[in-house]
Coordinates of C-alpha atoms in Angstrom, one line a residue:
M1 CA -6.0 67.6 -30.2
A2 CA -5.1 65.3 -27.4
D3 CA -8.0 62.9 -28.4
V4 CA -6.6 62.8 -32.1
E5 CA -3.1 62.2 -30.7
G6 CA -4.4 59.3 -28.6
V7 CA -6.3 57.8 -31.4
N8 CA -3.1 58.0 -33.5
V9 CA -1.2 56.1 -30.8
E10 CA -4.0 53.4 -30.5
L11 CA -4.0 52.8 -34.2
Q12 CA -0.1 52.8 -34.3
E13 CA -0.4 50.2 -31.4
V14 CA -2.8 48.1 -33.1
A15 CA -0.8 48.1 -36.4
E16 CA 2.4 47.0 -34.6
E17 CA 0.3 44.4 -32.9
S18 CA -1.0 43.3 -36.2
A19 CA 2.5 43.3 -37.8
L20 CA 3.9 41.4 -35.0
D21 CA 1.0 38.7 -35.3
K22 CA 1.9 38.4 -38.8
I23 CA 5.6 37.8 -38.2
I24 CA 4.9 35.2 -35.4
S25 CA 2.3 33.5 -37.7
S26 CA 4.8 33.4 -40.6
M27 CA 7.5 32.2 -38.4
M28 CA 5.0 29.2 -37.2
W29 CA 4.3 28.3 -40.7
A30 CA 7.8 28.3 -41.8
T31 CA 8.6 26.1 -38.9
L32 CA 6.0 23.9 -39.5
L33 CA 6.9 23.4 -43.3
L34 CA 10.4 22.9 -42.3
L35 CA 9.4 20.2 -39.8
I36 CA 7.2 18.4 -42.6
A37 CA 10.2 18.6 -45.1
Y38 CA 12.5 17.1 -42.6
L39 CA 10.1 14.1 -41.6
V40 CA 9.3 13.6 -45.4
Q41 CA 13.0 13.3 -46.3
K42 CA 13.7 11.2 -43.2
F43 CA 11.1 8.5 -43.7
L44 CA 10.2 8.7 -47.4
M45 CA 13.4 9.3 -49.2
P46 CA 16.3 6.9 -48.9
S47 CA 19.3 8.1 -47.3
E48 CA 22.7 7.5 -48.8
N49 CA 24.2 6.5 -45.7
K50 CA 21.7 3.9 -44.7
T51 CA 21.3 2.6 -48.2
Q52 CA 24.9 1.3 -48.9
V53 CA 24.9 -1.3 -51.6
R54 CA 27.0 -4.3 -50.5
T55 CA 28.9 -6.1 -53.3
I56 CA 28.4 -9.8 -52.8
T57 CA 30.6 -12.1 -54.8
I58 CA 28.9 -15.4 -55.4
K59 CA 31.1 -18.4 -55.9
K60 CA 29.7 -20.8 -58.3
V61 CA 30.0 -24.5 -56.9
P62 CA 32.2 -26.6 -59.2
P63 CA 30.6 -29.7 -60.7
Q64 CA 31.0 -32.8 -58.4
D65 CA 29.1 -35.5 -56.9
M66 CA 28.8 -35.4 -52.8
T67 CA 28.1 -37.6 -50.0
I68 CA 25.4 -36.6 -47.4
E69 CA 28.2 -35.5 -45.3
T70 CA 30.0 -33.4 -48.0
L71 CA 26.6 -31.8 -48.9
S72 CA 26.1 -30.6 -45.4
R73 CA 28.8 -28.5 -45.6
Y74 CA 27.1 -26.5 -48.4
D75 CA 24.6 -24.7 -46.1
G76 CA 25.8 -21.3 -46.4
R77 CA 27.9 -21.1 -43.4
H78 CA 31.1 -22.3 -44.5
G79 CA 31.7 -19.9 -47.5
L80 CA 31.4 -22.8 -49.9
G81 CA 28.1 -21.9 -51.4
I82 CA 24.5 -23.2 -51.0
C83 CA 23.6 -26.5 -52.3
L84 CA 20.5 -28.9 -51.7
A85 CA 19.6 -32.3 -53.2
L86 CA 16.4 -33.3 -54.7
K87 CA 15.7 -36.9 -56.2
G88 CA 19.5 -37.5 -55.7
T89 CA 20.4 -34.6 -57.9
I90 CA 22.5 -31.8 -56.3
F91 CA 21.5 -28.1 -57.3
D92 CA 23.3 -25.0 -56.7
V93 CA 21.2 -22.4 -55.0
T94 CA 23.9 -20.0 -54.0
S95 CA 22.3 -17.2 -56.2
K96 CA 19.3 -17.0 -53.6
P97 CA 20.9 -16.6 -50.3
Q98 CA 17.8 -14.7 -49.0
F99 CA 15.8 -18.0 -49.5
Y100 CA 18.3 -20.6 -48.7
G101 CA 21.1 -18.8 -46.8
P102 CA 21.4 -18.7 -43.0
G103 CA 18.1 -17.1 -41.7
G104 CA 16.3 -17.5 -45.1
G105 CA 12.7 -18.9 -45.2
Y106 CA 14.0 -22.2 -46.8
S107 CA 17.4 -22.5 -45.0
L108 CA 16.4 -25.7 -43.4
F109 CA 16.7 -27.4 -46.8
A110 CA 20.3 -26.0 -47.3
G111 CA 22.9 -28.6 -47.3
R112 CA 20.3 -31.5 -47.3
E113 CA 18.6 -34.1 -49.6
C114 CA 15.1 -32.3 -49.2
S115 CA 13.0 -34.6 -51.5
R116 CA 10.6 -35.9 -48.6
A117 CA 10.2 -32.3 -47.1
L118 CA 9.3 -30.6 -50.4
A119 CA 7.1 -33.3 -51.5
K120 CA 5.2 -33.0 -48.2
S121 CA 5.5 -29.3 -48.1
S122 CA 6.9 -29.9 -44.5
F123 CA 9.3 -28.1 -42.4
E124 CA 9.0 -30.8 -39.6
S125 CA 12.6 -32.1 -38.9
E126 CA 11.4 -35.6 -39.2
D127 CA 10.7 -35.0 -42.8
I128 CA 13.6 -32.9 -43.5
E129 CA 16.1 -35.4 -42.0
S130 CA 14.5 -38.5 -43.6
R131 CA 15.4 -39.7 -47.0
E132 CA 12.4 -42.3 -47.1
L133 CA 10.2 -41.8 -50.2
D134 CA 8.4 -45.1 -50.7
D135 CA 5.4 -44.0 -48.6
L136 CA 4.5 -40.8 -50.6
D137 CA 1.0 -40.6 -52.0
V138 CA 0.3 -39.8 -55.4
D139 CA -0.1 -36.2 -54.9
E140 CA 3.0 -36.0 -53.1
K141 CA 4.8 -37.6 -55.8
E142 CA 3.4 -35.3 -58.3
A143 CA 4.6 -32.3 -56.2
L144 CA 8.0 -33.6 -55.8
E145 CA 8.1 -33.8 -59.5
R146 CA 6.8 -30.3 -60.0
W147 CA 9.7 -29.1 -57.6
F148 CA 12.4 -31.0 -59.5
E149 CA 11.0 -29.4 -62.5
T150 CA 11.3 -26.0 -61.2
F151 CA 14.9 -26.4 -59.7
S152 CA 16.1 -27.9 -62.9
G153 CA 14.9 -25.0 -64.9
K154 CA 16.2 -22.5 -62.3
Y155 CA 19.4 -23.4 -60.7
P156 CA 22.6 -25.0 -62.0
L157 CA 23.2 -28.7 -61.6
V158 CA 26.2 -29.7 -59.4
G159 CA 26.1 -33.4 -59.6
K160 CA 24.8 -36.5 -58.0
L161 CA 24.4 -37.6 -54.3
I162 CA 26.5 -40.6 -53.8
E163 CA 27.1 -43.0 -51.0
A164 CA 30.2 -42.7 -48.6
G165 CA 31.7 -45.8 -50.7
G166 CA 31.4 -43.9 -54.0
E167 CA 28.2 -45.5 -55.3
G168 CA 25.4 -43.1 -56.4
T169 CA 22.3 -43.0 -54.7
K170 CA 19.3 -44.4 -56.0
P171 CA 17.3 -41.3 -57.1
A172 CA 13.7 -40.9 -56.1
T173 CA 11.4 -42.1 -58.9
T174 CA 8.1 -41.0 -59.8
E175 CA 5.6 -42.7 -62.1
K176 CA 6.7 -40.2 -64.7
D177 CA 10.3 -41.3 -64.3
E178 CA 9.4 -45.0 -64.6
N179 CA 7.3 -44.3 -67.7
E180 CA 10.0 -42.4 -69.6
T181 CA 12.6 -45.2 -68.6
K182 CA 10.3 -47.7 -70.1
E183 CA 9.9 -45.4 -73.2
E184 CA 13.8 -45.2 -73.4
E185 CA 14.3 -48.9 -73.2
N186 CA 11.6 -49.7 -75.9
K187 CA 13.3 -47.1 -78.0
E188 CA 16.5 -48.9 -77.5
E189 CA 15.2 -52.2 -78.5
E190 CA 13.5 -50.9 -81.6
E191 CA 16.8 -49.3 -82.9
K192 CA 18.6 -52.4 -82.1
K193 CA 16.1 -54.5 -84.1
E194 CA 16.4 -52.0 -87.0
E195 CA 20.1 -52.4 -87.1
E196 CA 19.8 -56.2 -87.2
N197 CA 17.4 -56.1 -89.9
K198 CA 19.6 -53.9 -92.0
E199 CA 22.6 -56.1 -91.4
E200 CA 20.4 -59.0 -92.6
E201 CA 19.3 -57.3 -95.7
K202 CA 23.0 -56.8 -96.5

């Protein structure tokens, strides 16, 4: 009889240990799952506190001609907007502060006439500060033309770059510009001749 009771006690202890092991195992799994869920939420799901959307009001730069000195104030640091000049034409790039604003990849060009630097794909201060274009080679002139077309189609035109005395700067010319100018002059001459012929016929 004592043997039977001893066996029963042992069986009961084994059952209790097994139940305790199951509880501990379940608690460990539950803790592990909670930890995984926390890590997923922290690193993979955006937090409302961290992703507060800032409303940025972009002021459009009013149409105007500028001197180099005036243009230099439109570098994104004075609350006036961001402008740059290309071939003597000023563009408003305020809509892309991530590129042209302070700290942006192209911020060196903000508030400057950057034809030479863009034509040469240069970030060197000597090219950014220089307005000399006569020594550009054919490839650089073509690159400048492509940049100008890109800016013309993408950003609002503000005005022209002018000298301090008020006269407009001579815009950088490419071979394409010169050909277009000649075509326009020829067209004007032809129209003038046609008008003269019509008057003679009358």
